[in-house]
PDB file of C-alpha atoms in Angstrom:
ATOM      1  CA  MET A1008       0.095  -0.050  -0.048  1.00  0.00           C
ATOM      2  CA  LYS A1009       2.809   2.449   0.891  1.00  0.00           C
ATOM      3  CA  ALA A1010       4.458   1.787  -2.389  1.00  0.00           C
ATOM      4  CA  ALA A1011       1.153   2.680  -4.232  1.00  0.00           C
ATOM      5  CA  ILE A1012       0.948   6.014  -2.446  1.00  0.00           C
ATOM      6  CA  TRP A1013       4.567   6.842  -2.999  1.00  0.00           C
ATOM      7  CA  ALA A1014       4.304   5.734  -6.831  1.00  0.00           C
ATOM      8  CA  ALA A1015       1.233   8.287  -7.118  1.00  0.00           C
ATOM      9  CA  ALA A1016       3.051  11.343  -5.339  1.00  0.00           C
ATOM     10  CA  PRO A1017       4.887  12.731  -8.135  1.00  0.00           C
ATOM     11  CA  ARG A1018       1.839  12.704 -10.506  1.00  0.00           C
ATOM     12  CA  VAL A1019      -0.353  14.240  -7.836  1.00  0.00           C
ATOM     13  CA  CYS A1020       2.304  17.061  -7.062  1.00  0.00           C
ATOM     14  CA  LEU A1021       2.924  17.840 -10.847  1.00  0.00           C
ATOM     15  CA  ALA A1022      -0.813  18.321 -11.293  1.00  0.00           C
ATOM     16  CA  ALA A1023      -1.143  20.407  -8.014  1.00  0.00           C
ATOM     17  CA  LEU A1024       1.691  22.641  -9.015  1.00  0.00           C
ATOM     18  CA  ALA A1025       0.453  23.016 -12.546  1.00  0.00           C
ATOM     19  CA  MET A1026      -3.233  23.982 -11.149  1.00  0.00           C
ATOM     20  CA  LEU A1027      -1.691  26.256  -8.503  1.00  0.00           C
ATOM     21  CA  ALA A1028       0.526  28.023 -11.111  1.00  0.00           C
ATOM     22  CA  VAL A1029      -2.739  28.359 -13.136  1.00  0.00           C
ATOM     23  CA  THR A1030      -4.688  29.698  -9.991  1.00  0.00           C
ATOM     24  CA  ALA A1031      -1.928  32.121  -9.129  1.00  0.00           C
ATOM     25  CA  CYS A1032      -2.119  33.586 -12.401  1.00  0.00           C
ATOM     26  CA  GLY A1033      -5.927  34.148 -12.080  1.00  0.00           C
ATOM     27  CA  GLY A1034      -6.573  32.253 -15.330  1.00  0.00           C
ATOM     28  CA  MET A1035      -4.785  34.911 -17.511  1.00  0.00           C
ATOM     29  CA  MET A1036      -1.376  34.558 -19.031  1.00  0.00           C
ATOM     30  CA  GLY A1037       0.657  37.533 -18.215  1.00  0.00           C
ATOM     31  CA  GLY A1038       3.262  39.479 -20.209  1.00  0.00           C
ATOM     32  CA  ASP A1039       5.935  36.949 -18.764  1.00  0.00           C
ATOM     33  CA  GLY A1040       4.105  34.020 -20.651  1.00  0.00           C
ATOM     34  CA  GLY A1041       3.017  32.223 -17.264  1.00  0.00           C
ATOM     35  CA  PRO A1042       0.684  29.281 -17.610  1.00  0.00           C
ATOM     36  CA  VAL A1043      -2.983  29.898 -18.132  1.00  0.00           C
ATOM     37  CA  LEU A1044      -5.870  27.538 -18.340  1.00  0.00           C
ATOM     38  CA  VAL A1045      -7.309  27.428 -21.792  1.00  0.00           C
ATOM     39  CA  ASN A1046     -11.219  27.748 -22.062  1.00  0.00           C
ATOM     40  CA  LYS A1047     -13.591  28.694 -24.684  1.00  0.00           C
ATOM     41  CA  SER A1048     -12.707  32.413 -24.684  1.00  0.00           C
ATOM     42  CA  ASN A1049      -9.060  32.105 -25.084  1.00  0.00           C
ATOM     43  CA  VAL A1050      -8.769  28.978 -27.110  1.00  0.00           C
ATOM     44  CA  GLY A1051      -6.788  31.042 -29.677  1.00  0.00           C
ATOM     45  CA  ARG A1052      -3.833  30.653 -27.755  1.00  0.00           C
ATOM     46  CA  LEU A1053      -3.508  27.071 -28.828  1.00  0.00           C
ATOM     47  CA  GLN A1054      -4.395  27.756 -32.551  1.00  0.00           C
ATOM     48  CA  GLY A1055      -2.001  28.458 -35.288  1.00  0.00           C
ATOM     49  CA  ARG A1056       0.857  26.543 -33.993  1.00  0.00           C
ATOM     50  CA  GLN A1057       1.997  22.950 -34.192  1.00  0.00           C
ATOM     51  CA  TRP A1058       2.940  21.339 -30.926  1.00  0.00           C
ATOM     52  CA  GLU A1059       5.371  18.390 -30.722  1.00  0.00           C
ATOM     53  CA  LEU A1060       4.957  15.909 -27.864  1.00  0.00           C
ATOM     54  CA  LYS A1061       7.968  15.580 -25.603  1.00  0.00           C
ATOM     55  CA  THR A1062       6.668  13.552 -22.678  1.00  0.00           C
ATOM     56  CA  ILE A1063       3.504  11.372 -21.892  1.00  0.00           C
ATOM     57  CA  THR A1064       2.145   9.439 -18.735  1.00  0.00           C
ATOM     58  CA  VAL A1065      -1.004   7.495 -19.662  1.00  0.00           C
ATOM     59  CA  ASP A1066      -2.770   6.109 -16.652  1.00  0.00           C
ATOM     60  CA  GLY A1067       0.060   6.542 -14.218  1.00  0.00           C
ATOM     61  CA  THR A1068       2.563   4.930 -16.294  1.00  0.00           C
ATOM     62  CA  ARG A1069       5.514   7.083 -18.012  1.00  0.00           C
ATOM     63  CA  VAL A1070       5.959   6.259 -21.718  1.00  0.00           C
ATOM     64  CA  ILE A1071       9.553   6.500 -22.840  1.00  0.00           C
ATOM     65  CA  MET A1072       9.795   8.591 -26.039  1.00  0.00           C
ATOM     66  CA  HIS A1073      11.536   7.239 -29.010  1.00  0.00           C
ATOM     67  CA  PRO A1074      13.996   9.550 -30.659  1.00  0.00           C
ATOM     68  CA  ASP A1075      12.690   8.863 -34.147  1.00  0.00           C
ATOM     69  CA  GLY A1076       8.974   9.286 -32.904  1.00  0.00           C
ATOM     70  CA  VAL A1077       7.864  12.781 -33.904  1.00  0.00           C
ATOM     71  CA  MET A1078       4.228  13.131 -32.819  1.00  0.00           C
ATOM     72  CA  THR A1079       2.276  16.357 -33.107  1.00  0.00           C
ATOM     73  CA  ILE A1080      -0.731  18.159 -32.686  1.00  0.00           C
ATOM     74  CA  ALA A1081      -2.521  21.380 -34.046  1.00  0.00           C
ATOM     75  CA  PHE A1082      -5.620  22.857 -32.870  1.00  0.00           C
ATOM     76  CA  ALA A1083      -7.521  24.501 -35.689  1.00  0.00           C
ATOM     77  CA  PRO A1084     -10.442  26.850 -35.625  1.00  0.00           C
ATOM     78  CA  GLN A1085     -13.886  25.591 -35.475  1.00  0.00           C
ATOM     79  CA  GLY A1086     -13.059  22.574 -33.063  1.00  0.00           C
ATOM     80  CA  GLU A1087     -10.857  20.587 -35.340  1.00  0.00           C
ATOM     81  CA  VAL A1088      -7.492  18.953 -34.258  1.00  0.00           C
ATOM     82  CA  GLY A1089      -5.147  17.052 -36.164  1.00  0.00           C
ATOM     83  CA  GLY A1090      -1.343  15.681 -36.002  1.00  0.00           C
ATOM     84  CA  LEU A1091       1.002  12.868 -36.348  1.00  0.00           C
ATOM     85  CA  GLY A1092       1.125   9.771 -34.313  1.00  0.00           C
ATOM     86  CA  ALA A1093       4.623   8.719 -35.145  1.00  0.00           C
ATOM     87  CA  VAL A1094       3.453   6.844 -38.085  1.00  0.00           C
ATOM     88  CA  ASN A1095      -0.228   7.640 -38.762  1.00  0.00           C
ATOM     89  CA  GLN A1096      -2.025  11.106 -39.201  1.00  0.00           C
ATOM     90  CA  PHE A1097      -4.962  11.589 -37.099  1.00  0.00           C
ATOM     91  CA  ARG A1098      -7.722  14.015 -36.748  1.00  0.00           C
ATOM     92  CA  ALA A1099     -10.649  14.691 -34.207  1.00  0.00           C
ATOM     93  CA  ARG A1100     -12.926  17.149 -32.722  1.00  0.00           C
ATOM     94  CA  TYR A1101     -12.330  19.110 -29.633  1.00  0.00           C
ATOM     95  CA  GLU A1102     -14.467  21.831 -27.464  1.00  0.00           C
ATOM     96  CA  PHE A1103     -13.507  23.710 -24.539  1.00  0.00           C
ATOM     97  CA  SER A1104     -16.208  25.141 -22.024  1.00  0.00           C
ATOM     98  CA  GLU A1105     -16.181  28.481 -20.491  1.00  0.00           C
ATOM     99  CA  ASP A1106     -14.691  26.865 -17.321  1.00  0.00           C
ATOM    100  CA  GLY A1107     -11.674  25.266 -19.319  1.00  0.00           C
ATOM    101  CA  ARG A1108     -12.969  21.628 -19.532  1.00  0.00           C
ATOM    102  CA  LEU A1109     -11.675  19.959 -22.645  1.00  0.00           C
ATOM    103  CA  THR A1110     -13.841  17.566 -24.378  1.00  0.00           C
ATOM    104  CA  TRP A1111     -13.382  15.086 -27.452  1.00  0.00           C
ATOM    105  CA  PRO A1112     -16.798  14.909 -29.055  1.00  0.00           C
ATOM    106  CA  ALA A1113     -17.817  11.752 -31.263  1.00  0.00           C
ATOM    107  CA  PRO A1114     -16.640  10.378 -33.529  1.00  0.00           C
ATOM    108  CA  GLY A1115     -13.473  10.375 -31.983  1.00  0.00           C
ATOM    109  CA  LEU A1116     -10.071   9.968 -33.158  1.00  0.00           C
ATOM    110  CA  ILE A1117     -10.073   9.120 -36.841  1.00  0.00           C
ATOM    111  CA  THR A1118      -6.407   7.850 -38.057  1.00  0.00           C
ATOM    112  CA  THR A1119      -4.704   6.558 -41.183  1.00  0.00           C
ATOM    113  CA  ARG A1120      -3.677   2.792 -40.951  1.00  0.00           C
ATOM    114  CA  LYS A1121      -0.188   2.825 -41.917  1.00  0.00           C
ATOM    115  CA  ALA A1122       2.114   0.061 -40.221  1.00  0.00           C
ATOM    116  CA  GLY A1123       5.608   0.989 -39.101  1.00  0.00           C
ATOM    117  CA  PRO A1124       8.171  -0.293 -36.816  1.00  0.00           C
ATOM    118  CA  PRO A1125       6.922  -1.715 -33.600  1.00  0.00           C
ATOM    119  CA  GLU A1126       8.521   0.466 -31.199  1.00  0.00           C
ATOM    120  CA  LEU A1127       6.927   3.587 -32.851  1.00  0.00           C
ATOM    121  CA  MET A1128       3.499   1.920 -33.219  1.00  0.00           C
ATOM    122  CA  ASP A1129       3.760   1.170 -29.305  1.00  0.00           C
ATOM    123  CA  LYS A1130       4.509   4.925 -28.851  1.00  0.00           C
ATOM    124  CA  GLU A1131       1.574   6.053 -31.285  1.00  0.00           C
ATOM    125  CA  ARG A1132      -0.835   3.600 -29.436  1.00  0.00           C
ATOM    126  CA  ALA A1133       0.047   5.206 -26.045  1.00  0.00           C
ATOM    127  CA  TYR A1134      -0.323   8.837 -27.452  1.00  0.00           C
ATOM    128  CA  LEU A1135      -3.609   8.125 -29.183  1.00  0.00           C
ATOM    129  CA  ALA A1136      -5.166   6.271 -26.230  1.00  0.00           C
ATOM    130  CA  GLY A1137      -3.994   9.141 -24.000  1.00  0.00           C
ATOM    131  CA  LEU A1138      -5.292  12.179 -25.723  1.00  0.00           C
ATOM    132  CA  PRO A1139      -8.896  11.609 -25.510  1.00  0.00           C
ATOM    133  CA  LYS A1140      -8.298  10.854 -21.693  1.00  0.00           C
ATOM    134  CA  THR A1141      -7.496  14.746 -21.101  1.00  0.00           C
ATOM    135  CA  SER A1142      -9.839  16.941 -19.854  1.00  0.00           C
ATOM    136  CA  ARG A1143      -8.052  20.172 -19.615  1.00  0.00           C
ATOM    137  CA  ALA A1144      -5.239  22.288 -21.168  1.00  0.00           C
ATOM    138  CA  ILE A1145      -2.636  24.598 -19.607  1.00  0.00           C
ATOM    139  CA  VAL A1146      -0.572  26.705 -22.249  1.00  0.00           C
ATOM    140  CA  THR A1147       2.534  29.004 -21.782  1.00  0.00           C
ATOM    141  CA  LYS A1148       4.468  31.027 -24.238  1.00  0.00           C
ATOM    142  CA  SER A1149       6.653  27.628 -24.707  1.00  0.00           C
ATOM    143  CA  ALA A1150       4.721  24.693 -23.702  1.00  0.00           C
ATOM    144  CA  LEU A1151       1.215  23.014 -23.702  1.00  0.00           C
ATOM    145  CA  GLN A1152       0.184  20.516 -21.115  1.00  0.00           C
ATOM    146  CA  LEU A1153      -2.753  18.338 -21.752  1.00  0.00           C
ATOM    147  CA  GLN A1154      -4.152  16.622 -18.579  1.00  0.00           C
ATOM    148  CA  SER A1155      -6.848  14.163 -17.437  1.00  0.00           C
ATOM    149  CA  GLU A1156      -8.837  15.478 -14.472  1.00  0.00           C
ATOM    150  CA  ASP A1157      -7.103  13.161 -12.117  1.00  0.00           C
ATOM    151  CA  GLY A1158      -3.822  13.844 -13.276  1.00  0.00           C
ATOM    152  CA  ASN A1159      -2.857  10.014 -14.170  1.00  0.00           C
ATOM    153  CA  THR A1160      -2.816  11.127 -17.916  1.00  0.00           C
ATOM    154  CA  VAL A1161      -0.399  14.195 -18.911  1.00  0.00           C
ATOM    155  CA  LEU A1162       1.018  14.927 -22.422  1.00  0.00           C
ATOM    156  CA  THR A1163       3.565  17.733 -22.453  1.00  0.00           C
ATOM    157  CA  PHE A1164       4.203  19.553 -25.810  1.00  0.00           C
ATOM    158  CA  VAL A1165       6.570  22.285 -27.040  1.00  0.00           C
ATOM    159  CA  PRO A1166       6.107  24.253 -30.327  1.00  0.00           C
ATOM    160  CA  LEU A1167       7.593  22.277 -33.372  1.00  0.00           C
ATOM    161  CA  GLY A1168      10.901  22.781 -33.942  1.00  0.00           C
ATOM    162  CA  SER A1169      11.759  24.005 -30.438  1.00  0.00           C
TER     163      SER A1169
END
């Protein structure tokens, strides 16, 4: 039991620190590029940029990134999102509420169906499984973090080419 509590501590602390930072900023990104919780009113902060996945934890399990596994996401206006999952391209719909809740409406993720090296396919499966589990987005000038409500799934991105 103690091991389970200690294993969860880093995830809980990370989520708590991120939310503390958002709360401290009052939900608004200051001139210093501090964190802001994305909502329906400020979703434009995500749009017009391609984001590259740098770290991923799905259901509490950290996924080790592959050096050849470039995975991206780009949020477009009108609630469309697309990107690359190491081998296959994907697209989906997204919505943000006024209070910052991120949802992934039906039909869910739609992907191409190319095969690739097993190690890249494993990373892609983790990414595409984790993405729809996220329910909030926190953005700064140089990073985007998508998180699940419980903090067990966290995807961290930087602007592509950073």
